[in-house]
Amino acid sequence: MNAMADGLMGKPALRARLGFEPGLVLRMHGMRRSGNHAIASWLQRNAPEGGALFLNNCRRGAHPLDAFASAEVNDRKLATDKAQADLAAYGAEVGDGGLLLISYEDHSPAQDRPRKPLSGHFDRGLIDHEVLVYRGFLNWAASLTKKLEPNEGYSVSRRMAVILRGVDLYADLLGEVIEGGDAVTICYDRWVADAGYRAERLAALGLDLRDNGLGQVTRYGGGSSFQKEAAESGELATDRRFVEMMQNPLYQAVLQIAARDETLVARIQTLFPADAEILGRIARENPISGEVVL
């Protein structure tokens, strides 16, 4: 069976490739360092029939069953080479009616165009819900900066370029969240803090509540950038990352630039007004004294 056949025959056609017939197909989008993997773990733990296959960080423009960076079955990480070699054998553990969760990082549904589909030949009609994961700007940018900081292979200029490209994509994603549409949105900040919000988001996806805890800290991307030894997600002080980074010169530079992006700040104002207020104060400051001798 080839990738083109998936859409022609519907979800039953996926059985030969997956090892099970999905009862629910979700395509999740979120910026790196936005809690994507914690939320993916939670979705798996609340999967229909108790079974799930998670295809992590799929490559843009390719069929996700052929282009995933790593995979999990029932919240258990698989060796990537083995999963790619025999996906159906691992997928058989899920069972018919289970969840197929496909994830993309630093991409969004707006980039899914007819001539350049985000998921290649995978039929969009098989996707039950698009899921948009997003996080408050100050903590997200702090986590991304912290993650890139120890990378000795990147110059400061290259790190800044990666971060600012991320900021631009982040603004696009917030725009999609604000526009609404059919996507189910999940705010990581609220997801961490509010069990009621988590339950409501599961209901929006048509999932029964099986396990509404925060789960274990996932180790994708090195796990938490700030608390390497934390085992439980509830131990993470994810709402204070920006405070820890405020004296970091690279982070300060990112905030100075972001504070002057009117579109970005307007979108942050809509979703995270406290972050926008801090950015507004930064924009009103003069970062270079007029007394500097040139």
PDB file of C-alpha atoms in Angstrom:
ATOM      1  CA  MET A   1       0.000   0.000   0.000  1.00  0.00           C
ATOM      2  CA  ASN A   2       1.355   3.400  -0.879  1.00  0.00           C
ATOM      3  CA  ALA A   3       0.928   6.726   0.835  1.00  0.00           C
ATOM      4  CA  MET A   4      -1.532   7.968  -1.787  1.00  0.00           C
ATOM      5  CA  ALA A   5      -3.981   5.189  -0.851  1.00  0.00           C
ATOM      6  CA  ASP A   6      -4.466   6.450   2.683  1.00  0.00           C
ATOM      7  CA  GLY A   7      -6.948   9.102   1.690  1.00  0.00           C
ATOM      8  CA  LEU A   8      -8.686   7.063  -1.012  1.00  0.00           C
ATOM      9  CA  MET A   9      -9.836   4.365   1.418  1.00  0.00           C
ATOM     10  CA  GLY A  10     -10.120   6.304   4.648  1.00  0.00           C
ATOM     11  CA  LYS A  11      -8.903   5.236   8.052  1.00  0.00           C
ATOM     12  CA  PRO A  12      -9.210   1.481   7.367  1.00  0.00           C
ATOM     13  CA  ALA A  13      -6.498   1.885   4.725  1.00  0.00           C
ATOM     14  CA  LEU A  14      -4.052   2.923   7.438  1.00  0.00           C
ATOM     15  CA  ARG A  15      -4.247  -0.470   9.135  1.00  0.00           C
ATOM     16  CA  ALA A  16      -1.649  -2.108   6.877  1.00  0.00           C
ATOM     17  CA  ARG A  17       0.861   0.638   7.574  1.00  0.00           C
ATOM     18  CA  LEU A  18       0.032   1.354  11.212  1.00  0.00           C
ATOM     19  CA  GLY A  19      -0.940  -2.060  12.544  1.00  0.00           C
ATOM     20  CA  PHE A  20      -4.275  -0.663  13.772  1.00  0.00           C
ATOM     21  CA  GLU A  21      -7.220   1.361  12.517  1.00  0.00           C
ATOM     22  CA  PRO A  22      -7.308   4.750  14.270  1.00  0.00           C
ATOM     23  CA  GLY A  23     -10.460   5.851  15.994  1.00  0.00           C
ATOM     24  CA  LEU A  24      -9.096   9.394  16.269  1.00  0.00           C
ATOM     25  CA  VAL A  25      -6.410  11.241  14.292  1.00  0.00           C
ATOM     26  CA  LEU A  26      -4.961  14.443  15.734  1.00  0.00           C
ATOM     27  CA  ARG A  27      -2.382  16.696  14.095  1.00  0.00           C
ATOM     28  CA  MET A  28      -0.645  18.835  16.710  1.00  0.00           C
ATOM     29  CA  HIS A  29       1.337  22.029  16.077  1.00  0.00           C
ATOM     30  CA  GLY A  30       3.460  24.039  18.485  1.00  0.00           C
ATOM     31  CA  MET A  31       6.686  25.973  18.818  1.00  0.00           C
ATOM     32  CA  ARG A  32       9.612  24.203  20.433  1.00  0.00           C
ATOM     33  CA  ARG A  33       9.782  24.730  24.223  1.00  0.00           C
ATOM     34  CA  SER A  34       5.994  25.154  24.447  1.00  0.00           C
ATOM     35  CA  GLY A  35       5.231  21.998  26.391  1.00  0.00           C
ATOM     36  CA  ASN A  36       4.400  19.975  23.280  1.00  0.00           C
ATOM     37  CA  HIS A  37       5.744  16.695  24.615  1.00  0.00           C
ATOM     38  CA  ALA A  38       4.097  17.017  28.010  1.00  0.00           C
ATOM     39  CA  ILE A  39       0.782  17.573  26.244  1.00  0.00           C
ATOM     40  CA  ALA A  40       1.462  14.709  23.796  1.00  0.00           C
ATOM     41  CA  SER A  41       2.059  12.380  26.761  1.00  0.00           C
ATOM     42  CA  TRP A  42      -1.196  13.525  28.366  1.00  0.00           C
ATOM     43  CA  LEU A  43      -3.134  12.972  25.137  1.00  0.00           C
ATOM     44  CA  GLN A  44      -1.749   9.445  24.871  1.00  0.00           C
ATOM     45  CA  ARG A  45      -2.719   8.696  28.465  1.00  0.00           C
ATOM     46  CA  ASN A  46      -6.279   9.756  27.618  1.00  0.00           C
ATOM     47  CA  ALA A  47      -6.452   8.019  24.232  1.00  0.00           C
ATOM     48  CA  PRO A  48      -9.598   6.190  23.099  1.00  0.00           C
ATOM     49  CA  GLU A  49      -9.468   2.499  23.966  1.00  0.00           C
ATOM     50  CA  GLY A  50      -6.354   3.303  25.995  1.00  0.00           C
ATOM     51  CA  GLY A  51      -4.003   2.979  22.997  1.00  0.00           C
ATOM     52  CA  ALA A  52      -1.989   5.575  21.085  1.00  0.00           C
ATOM     53  CA  LEU A  53       0.739   5.962  18.482  1.00  0.00           C
ATOM     54  CA  PHE A  54       2.614   9.266  18.620  1.00  0.00           C
ATOM     55  CA  LEU A  55       4.734  10.337  15.638  1.00  0.00           C
ATOM     56  CA  ASN A  56       6.946  13.137  16.916  1.00  0.00           C
ATOM     57  CA  ASN A  57       8.345  16.131  15.031  1.00  0.00           C
ATOM     58  CA  CYS A  58       7.366  15.051  11.533  1.00  0.00           C
ATOM     59  CA  ARG A  59       9.207  16.548   8.593  1.00  0.00           C
ATOM     60  CA  ARG A  60       7.338  19.210   6.670  1.00  0.00           C
ATOM     61  CA  GLY A  61       6.164  18.242   3.190  1.00  0.00           C
ATOM     62  CA  ALA A  62       6.469  14.470   3.650  1.00  0.00           C
ATOM     63  CA  HIS A  63       3.995  11.743   4.563  1.00  0.00           C
ATOM     64  CA  PRO A  64       4.167  11.571   8.389  1.00  0.00           C
ATOM     65  CA  LEU A  65       4.339   7.775   8.465  1.00  0.00           C
ATOM     66  CA  ASP A  66       7.578   8.052   6.502  1.00  0.00           C
ATOM     67  CA  ALA A  67       9.072  11.175   8.083  1.00  0.00           C
ATOM     68  CA  PHE A  68       8.819  11.185  11.878  1.00  0.00           C
ATOM     69  CA  ALA A  69      11.815  12.013  14.063  1.00  0.00           C
ATOM     70  CA  SER A  70      10.792   9.578  16.805  1.00  0.00           C
ATOM     71  CA  ALA A  71       7.779   7.581  17.898  1.00  0.00           C
ATOM     72  CA  GLU A  72       5.934   6.410  20.994  1.00  0.00           C
ATOM     73  CA  VAL A  73       3.435   3.606  21.554  1.00  0.00           C
ATOM     74  CA  ASN A  74       1.139   4.033  24.546  1.00  0.00           C
ATOM     75  CA  ASP A  75       3.415   6.745  25.984  1.00  0.00           C
ATOM     76  CA  ARG A  76       6.507   4.512  25.623  1.00  0.00           C
ATOM     77  CA  LYS A  77       9.332   5.860  23.484  1.00  0.00           C
ATOM     78  CA  LEU A  78      10.579   3.568  20.722  1.00  0.00           C
ATOM     79  CA  ALA A  79      13.995   3.331  19.132  1.00  0.00           C
ATOM     80  CA  THR A  80      13.505   5.447  16.001  1.00  0.00           C
ATOM     81  CA  ASP A  81      15.260   3.096  13.574  1.00  0.00           C
ATOM     82  CA  LYS A  82      13.180   0.129  14.752  1.00  0.00           C
ATOM     83  CA  ALA A  83       9.940   2.083  14.579  1.00  0.00           C
ATOM     84  CA  GLN A  84      10.707   3.214  11.031  1.00  0.00           C
ATOM     85  CA  ALA A  85      11.609  -0.328   9.981  1.00  0.00           C
ATOM     86  CA  ASP A  86       8.477  -1.992  11.367  1.00  0.00           C
ATOM     87  CA  LEU A  87       5.899   0.600  12.320  1.00  0.00           C
ATOM     88  CA  ALA A  88       2.976  -1.795  11.913  1.00  0.00           C
ATOM     89  CA  ALA A  89       4.413  -4.295  14.390  1.00  0.00           C
ATOM     90  CA  TYR A  90       4.664  -1.616  17.075  1.00  0.00           C
ATOM     91  CA  GLY A  91       1.365  -0.031  16.105  1.00  0.00           C
ATOM     92  CA  ALA A  92      -0.399  -3.368  16.613  1.00  0.00           C
ATOM     93  CA  GLU A  93       0.065  -2.785  20.347  1.00  0.00           C
ATOM     94  CA  VAL A  94      -2.318   0.176  20.104  1.00  0.00           C
ATOM     95  CA  GLY A  95      -5.391  -1.717  18.969  1.00  0.00           C
ATOM     96  CA  ASP A  96      -8.219  -0.640  16.678  1.00  0.00           C
ATOM     97  CA  GLY A  97      -9.960   2.549  17.719  1.00  0.00           C
ATOM     98  CA  GLY A  98      -6.808   4.014  19.268  1.00  0.00           C
ATOM     99  CA  LEU A  99      -5.247   7.433  18.763  1.00  0.00           C
ATOM    100  CA  LEU A 100      -2.881   8.452  15.980  1.00  0.00           C
ATOM    101  CA  LEU A 101      -1.130  11.648  17.089  1.00  0.00           C
ATOM    102  CA  ILE A 102       1.028  13.426  14.512  1.00  0.00           C
ATOM    103  CA  SER A 103       3.104  16.400  15.655  1.00  0.00           C
ATOM    104  CA  TYR A 104       4.903  19.284  13.962  1.00  0.00           C
ATOM    105  CA  GLU A 105       7.267  21.739  15.593  1.00  0.00           C
ATOM    106  CA  ASP A 106       7.643  25.323  14.359  1.00  0.00           C
ATOM    107  CA  HIS A 107       4.939  24.788  11.719  1.00  0.00           C
ATOM    108  CA  SER A 108       1.215  25.463  11.724  1.00  0.00           C
ATOM    109  CA  PRO A 109      -1.946  24.690   9.716  1.00  0.00           C
ATOM    110  CA  ALA A 110      -1.627  28.030   7.893  1.00  0.00           C
ATOM    111  CA  GLN A 111       1.442  26.592   6.165  1.00  0.00           C
ATOM    112  CA  ASP A 112      -0.619  23.680   4.835  1.00  0.00           C
ATOM    113  CA  ARG A 113      -1.193  24.724   1.214  1.00  0.00           C
ATOM    114  CA  PRO A 114      -2.703  22.698  -1.649  1.00  0.00           C
ATOM    115  CA  ARG A 115       0.492  22.730  -3.710  1.00  0.00           C
ATOM    116  CA  LYS A 116       2.777  22.233  -0.713  1.00  0.00           C
ATOM    117  CA  PRO A 117       0.816  20.195   1.841  1.00  0.00           C
ATOM    118  CA  LEU A 118       2.371  20.088   5.279  1.00  0.00           C
ATOM    119  CA  SER A 119       1.851  16.324   5.572  1.00  0.00           C
ATOM    120  CA  GLY A 120       2.642  15.391   1.985  1.00  0.00           C
ATOM    121  CA  HIS A 121       0.174  12.896   0.502  1.00  0.00           C
ATOM    122  CA  PHE A 122      -1.475  12.135   3.833  1.00  0.00           C
ATOM    123  CA  ASP A 123      -5.150  12.979   3.305  1.00  0.00           C
ATOM    124  CA  ARG A 124      -6.190  15.944   5.424  1.00  0.00           C
ATOM    125  CA  GLY A 125      -9.693  14.486   5.483  1.00  0.00           C
ATOM    126  CA  LEU A 126      -8.440  11.796   7.856  1.00  0.00           C
ATOM    127  CA  ILE A 127      -7.546  14.399  10.503  1.00  0.00           C
ATOM    128  CA  ASP A 128     -10.281  14.740  13.105  1.00  0.00           C
ATOM    129  CA  HIS A 129      -8.780  17.814  14.793  1.00  0.00           C
ATOM    130  CA  GLU A 130      -5.912  20.209  14.326  1.00  0.00           C
ATOM    131  CA  VAL A 131      -4.424  21.031  17.734  1.00  0.00           C
ATOM    132  CA  LEU A 132      -2.565  24.313  18.371  1.00  0.00           C
ATOM    133  CA  VAL A 133      -0.299  24.371  21.438  1.00  0.00           C
ATOM    134  CA  TYR A 134       0.962  27.773  22.571  1.00  0.00           C
ATOM    135  CA  ARG A 135       2.694  29.344  25.559  1.00  0.00           C
ATOM    136  CA  GLY A 136       3.147  32.840  27.017  1.00  0.00           C
ATOM    137  CA  PHE A 137       5.839  34.782  25.193  1.00  0.00           C
ATOM    138  CA  LEU A 138       8.202  35.714  28.016  1.00  0.00           C
ATOM    139  CA  ASN A 139       8.551  32.178  29.388  1.00  0.00           C
ATOM    140  CA  TRP A 140       8.650  30.594  25.932  1.00  0.00           C
ATOM    141  CA  ALA A 141      11.423  32.938  24.717  1.00  0.00           C
ATOM    142  CA  ALA A 142      13.335  32.417  27.978  1.00  0.00           C
ATOM    143  CA  SER A 143      13.205  28.635  27.570  1.00  0.00           C
ATOM    144  CA  LEU A 144      14.293  28.769  23.924  1.00  0.00           C
ATOM    145  CA  THR A 145      17.180  31.109  24.743  1.00  0.00           C
ATOM    146  CA  LYS A 146      18.278  28.912  27.640  1.00  0.00           C
ATOM    147  CA  LYS A 147      18.115  25.811  25.443  1.00  0.00           C
ATOM    148  CA  LEU A 148      20.363  27.300  22.766  1.00  0.00           C
ATOM    149  CA  GLU A 149      22.821  28.956  25.140  1.00  0.00           C
ATOM    150  CA  PRO A 150      25.146  25.975  25.789  1.00  0.00           C
ATOM    151  CA  ASN A 151      25.404  25.037  22.095  1.00  0.00           C
ATOM    152  CA  GLU A 152      29.070  25.750  21.396  1.00  0.00           C
ATOM    153  CA  GLY A 153      28.592  24.993  17.707  1.00  0.00           C
ATOM    154  CA  TYR A 154      26.472  28.128  17.333  1.00  0.00           C
ATOM    155  CA  SER A 155      27.924  31.618  17.412  1.00  0.00           C
ATOM    156  CA  VAL A 156      25.959  34.244  19.325  1.00  0.00           C
ATOM    157  CA  SER A 157      24.778  35.685  16.006  1.00  0.00           C
ATOM    158  CA  ARG A 158      23.526  32.305  14.837  1.00  0.00           C
ATOM    159  CA  ARG A 159      21.731  31.679  18.119  1.00  0.00           C
ATOM    160  CA  MET A 160      20.074  35.071  17.822  1.00  0.00           C
ATOM    161  CA  ALA A 161      19.028  34.290  14.243  1.00  0.00           C
ATOM    162  CA  VAL A 162      17.437  30.995  15.318  1.00  0.00           C
ATOM    163  CA  ILE A 163      15.593  32.680  18.185  1.00  0.00           C
ATOM    164  CA  LEU A 164      14.299  35.565  16.076  1.00  0.00           C
ATOM    165  CA  ARG A 165      13.121  33.208  13.352  1.00  0.00           C
ATOM    166  CA  GLY A 166      11.266  31.381  16.106  1.00  0.00           C
ATOM    167  CA  VAL A 167       9.756  34.651  17.335  1.00  0.00           C
ATOM    168  CA  ASP A 168       8.428  35.345  13.837  1.00  0.00           C
ATOM    169  CA  LEU A 169       6.833  31.886  13.622  1.00  0.00           C
ATOM    170  CA  TYR A 170       5.495  32.280  17.165  1.00  0.00           C
ATOM    171  CA  ALA A 171       3.675  35.446  16.067  1.00  0.00           C
ATOM    172  CA  ASP A 172       2.110  33.538  13.160  1.00  0.00           C
ATOM    173  CA  LEU A 173       0.905  30.784  15.487  1.00  0.00           C
ATOM    174  CA  LEU A 174      -0.647  33.298  17.902  1.00  0.00           C
ATOM    175  CA  GLY A 175      -2.427  34.827  14.920  1.00  0.00           C
ATOM    176  CA  GLU A 176      -4.024  31.475  14.144  1.00  0.00           C
ATOM    177  CA  VAL A 177      -5.015  30.989  17.782  1.00  0.00           C
ATOM    178  CA  ILE A 178      -6.707  34.403  17.809  1.00  0.00           C
ATOM    179  CA  GLU A 179      -8.500  33.801  14.512  1.00  0.00           C
ATOM    180  CA  GLY A 180     -10.055  30.676  15.947  1.00  0.00           C
ATOM    181  CA  GLY A 181     -11.430  28.412  13.261  1.00  0.00           C
ATOM    182  CA  ASP A 182     -11.853  24.692  13.710  1.00  0.00           C
ATOM    183  CA  ALA A 183      -8.567  24.009  15.511  1.00  0.00           C
ATOM    184  CA  VAL A 184      -8.586  23.024  19.176  1.00  0.00           C
ATOM    185  CA  THR A 185      -6.206  25.326  21.059  1.00  0.00           C
ATOM    186  CA  ILE A 186      -4.292  24.349  24.203  1.00  0.00           C
ATOM    187  CA  CYS A 187      -2.540  27.044  26.217  1.00  0.00           C
ATOM    188  CA  TYR A 188       0.357  25.363  28.013  1.00  0.00           C
ATOM    189  CA  ASP A 189       0.315  27.903  30.858  1.00  0.00           C
ATOM    190  CA  ARG A 190      -3.327  27.123  31.671  1.00  0.00           C
ATOM    191  CA  TRP A 191      -2.833  23.420  31.029  1.00  0.00           C
ATOM    192  CA  VAL A 192      -0.133  23.243  33.719  1.00  0.00           C
ATOM    193  CA  ALA A 193      -2.079  25.254  36.275  1.00  0.00           C
ATOM    194  CA  ASP A 194      -5.694  24.136  35.927  1.00  0.00           C
ATOM    195  CA  ALA A 195      -7.006  20.556  36.016  1.00  0.00           C
ATOM    196  CA  GLY A 196     -10.447  21.834  35.012  1.00  0.00           C
ATOM    197  CA  TYR A 197      -8.983  23.397  31.883  1.00  0.00           C
ATOM    198  CA  ARG A 198      -7.261  20.104  31.012  1.00  0.00           C
ATOM    199  CA  ALA A 199     -10.538  18.222  31.375  1.00  0.00           C
ATOM    200  CA  GLU A 200     -12.360  20.770  29.212  1.00  0.00           C
ATOM    201  CA  ARG A 201      -9.739  20.501  26.459  1.00  0.00           C
ATOM    202  CA  LEU A 202     -10.048  16.705  26.456  1.00  0.00           C
ATOM    203  CA  ALA A 203     -13.801  17.087  26.010  1.00  0.00           C
ATOM    204  CA  ALA A 204     -13.225  19.463  23.079  1.00  0.00           C
ATOM    205  CA  LEU A 205     -11.212  16.699  21.400  1.00  0.00           C
ATOM    206  CA  GLY A 206     -13.876  14.093  22.103  1.00  0.00           C
ATOM    207  CA  LEU A 207     -11.694  12.241  24.612  1.00  0.00           C
ATOM    208  CA  ASP A 208     -12.843  10.687  27.854  1.00  0.00           C
ATOM    209  CA  LEU A 209     -10.912  11.711  30.952  1.00  0.00           C
ATOM    210  CA  ARG A 210      -8.708   8.779  31.992  1.00  0.00           C
ATOM    211  CA  ASP A 211      -5.609  10.439  33.484  1.00  0.00           C
ATOM    212  CA  ASN A 212      -5.671  14.187  34.096  1.00  0.00           C
ATOM    213  CA  GLY A 213      -2.294  14.441  35.806  1.00  0.00           C
ATOM    214  CA  LEU A 214       0.716  16.302  34.416  1.00  0.00           C
ATOM    215  CA  GLY A 215       2.766  13.128  34.107  1.00  0.00           C
ATOM    216  CA  GLN A 216       6.523  12.632  34.037  1.00  0.00           C
ATOM    217  CA  VAL A 217       8.996  15.144  32.610  1.00  0.00           C
ATOM    218  CA  THR A 218       9.693  14.114  29.025  1.00  0.00           C
ATOM    219  CA  ARG A 219      13.310  14.052  27.845  1.00  0.00           C
ATOM    220  CA  TYR A 220      12.870  15.321  24.314  1.00  0.00           C
ATOM    221  CA  GLY A 221      15.295  18.125  23.541  1.00  0.00           C
ATOM    222  CA  GLY A 222      17.113  17.414  26.808  1.00  0.00           C
ATOM    223  CA  GLY A 223      13.995  17.801  28.963  1.00  0.00           C
ATOM    224  CA  SER A 224      13.602  20.976  30.985  1.00  0.00           C
ATOM    225  CA  SER A 225      16.160  23.642  30.090  1.00  0.00           C
ATOM    226  CA  PHE A 226      16.164  24.851  33.713  1.00  0.00           C
ATOM    227  CA  GLN A 227      15.522  21.842  35.992  1.00  0.00           C
ATOM    228  CA  LYS A 228      17.460  18.912  34.572  1.00  0.00           C
ATOM    229  CA  GLU A 229      16.867  16.651  37.556  1.00  0.00           C
ATOM    230  CA  ALA A 230      13.098  17.115  37.816  1.00  0.00           C
ATOM    231  CA  ALA A 231      11.143  13.899  37.291  1.00  0.00           C
ATOM    232  CA  GLU A 232       7.527  15.054  37.740  1.00  0.00           C
ATOM    233  CA  SER A 233       6.077  17.775  35.525  1.00  0.00           C
ATOM    234  CA  GLY A 234       4.445  19.291  38.594  1.00  0.00           C
ATOM    235  CA  GLU A 235       7.930  20.088  39.960  1.00  0.00           C
ATOM    236  CA  LEU A 236       8.695  22.486  37.106  1.00  0.00           C
ATOM    237  CA  ALA A 237       8.422  26.233  37.782  1.00  0.00           C
ATOM    238  CA  THR A 238       7.440  26.905  34.177  1.00  0.00           C
ATOM    239  CA  ASP A 239       5.754  30.222  34.990  1.00  0.00           C
ATOM    240  CA  ARG A 240       8.963  31.883  36.290  1.00  0.00           C
ATOM    241  CA  ARG A 241      11.463  31.182  33.524  1.00  0.00           C
ATOM    242  CA  PHE A 242      11.551  34.791  32.349  1.00  0.00           C
ATOM    243  CA  VAL A 243      12.516  35.987  35.837  1.00  0.00           C
ATOM    244  CA  GLU A 244      15.490  33.621  35.842  1.00  0.00           C
ATOM    245  CA  MET A 245      16.651  34.938  32.454  1.00  0.00           C
ATOM    246  CA  MET A 246      16.117  38.676  32.879  1.00  0.00           C
ATOM    247  CA  GLN A 247      19.825  39.360  33.451  1.00  0.00           C
ATOM    248  CA  ASN A 248      20.878  37.272  30.432  1.00  0.00           C
ATOM    249  CA  PRO A 249      22.245  39.594  27.689  1.00  0.00           C
ATOM    250  CA  LEU A 250      20.974  37.469  24.804  1.00  0.00           C
ATOM    251  CA  TYR A 251      17.502  37.261  26.314  1.00  0.00           C
ATOM    252  CA  GLN A 252      17.513  41.006  26.911  1.00  0.00           C
ATOM    253  CA  ALA A 253      18.369  41.556  23.247  1.00  0.00           C
ATOM    254  CA  VAL A 254      15.506  39.285  22.163  1.00  0.00           C
ATOM    255  CA  LEU A 255      13.066  41.247  24.333  1.00  0.00           C
ATOM    256  CA  GLN A 256      14.313  44.583  23.002  1.00  0.00           C
ATOM    257  CA  ILE A 257      13.594  43.472  19.429  1.00  0.00           C
ATOM    258  CA  ALA A 258      10.309  41.713  20.210  1.00  0.00           C
ATOM    259  CA  ALA A 259       9.022  44.751  22.117  1.00  0.00           C
ATOM    260  CA  ARG A 260       9.244  46.783  18.909  1.00  0.00           C
ATOM    261  CA  ASP A 261       7.327  44.311  16.732  1.00  0.00           C
ATOM    262  CA  GLU A 262       3.872  45.887  16.722  1.00  0.00           C
ATOM    263  CA  THR A 263       2.078  42.864  15.251  1.00  0.00           C
ATOM    264  CA  LEU A 264       3.655  40.473  17.729  1.00  0.00           C
ATOM    265  CA  VAL A 265       2.933  42.718  20.718  1.00  0.00           C
ATOM    266  CA  ALA A 266      -0.692  43.207  19.642  1.00  0.00           C
ATOM    267  CA  ARG A 267      -1.209  39.451  19.530  1.00  0.00           C
ATOM    268  CA  ILE A 268       0.509  38.969  22.864  1.00  0.00           C
ATOM    269  CA  GLN A 269      -1.742  41.702  24.286  1.00  0.00           C
ATOM    270  CA  THR A 270      -4.799  39.708  23.225  1.00  0.00           C
ATOM    271  CA  LEU A 271      -3.674  36.425  24.781  1.00  0.00           C
ATOM    272  CA  PHE A 272      -1.100  37.352  27.448  1.00  0.00           C
ATOM    273  CA  PRO A 273      -1.679  40.970  28.540  1.00  0.00           C
ATOM    274  CA  ALA A 274       0.767  40.763  31.463  1.00  0.00           C
ATOM    275  CA  ASP A 275       3.564  39.838  29.035  1.00  0.00           C
ATOM    276  CA  ALA A 276       2.540  42.681  26.727  1.00  0.00           C
ATOM    277  CA  GLU A 277       2.684  45.161  29.609  1.00  0.00           C
ATOM    278  CA  ILE A 278       6.295  44.190  30.352  1.00  0.00           C
ATOM    279  CA  LEU A 279       7.221  44.425  26.670  1.00  0.00           C
ATOM    280  CA  GLY A 280       5.615  47.858  26.560  1.00  0.00           C
ATOM    281  CA  ARG A 281       7.842  49.059  29.393  1.00  0.00           C
ATOM    282  CA  ILE A 282      10.896  47.675  27.601  1.00  0.00           C
ATOM    283  CA  ALA A 283       9.952  49.465  24.372  1.00  0.00           C
ATOM    284  CA  ARG A 284       9.700  52.781  26.205  1.00  0.00           C
ATOM    285  CA  GLU A 285      13.238  52.492  27.569  1.00  0.00           C
ATOM    286  CA  ASN A 286      16.226  53.752  25.643  1.00  0.00           C
ATOM    287  CA  PRO A 287      18.658  50.818  25.559  1.00  0.00           C
ATOM    288  CA  ILE A 288      21.681  52.958  24.629  1.00  0.00           C
ATOM    289  CA  SER A 289      22.585  56.097  26.499  1.00  0.00           C
ATOM    290  CA  GLY A 290      22.893  59.274  24.456  1.00  0.00           C
ATOM    291  CA  GLU A 291      26.196  59.858  26.210  1.00  0.00           C
ATOM    292  CA  VAL A 292      27.922  57.020  24.336  1.00  0.00           C
ATOM    293  CA  VAL A 293      30.920  58.441  22.444  1.00  0.00           C
ATOM    294  CA  LEU A 294      30.983  57.371  18.790  1.00  0.00           C
TER     295      LEU A 294
END
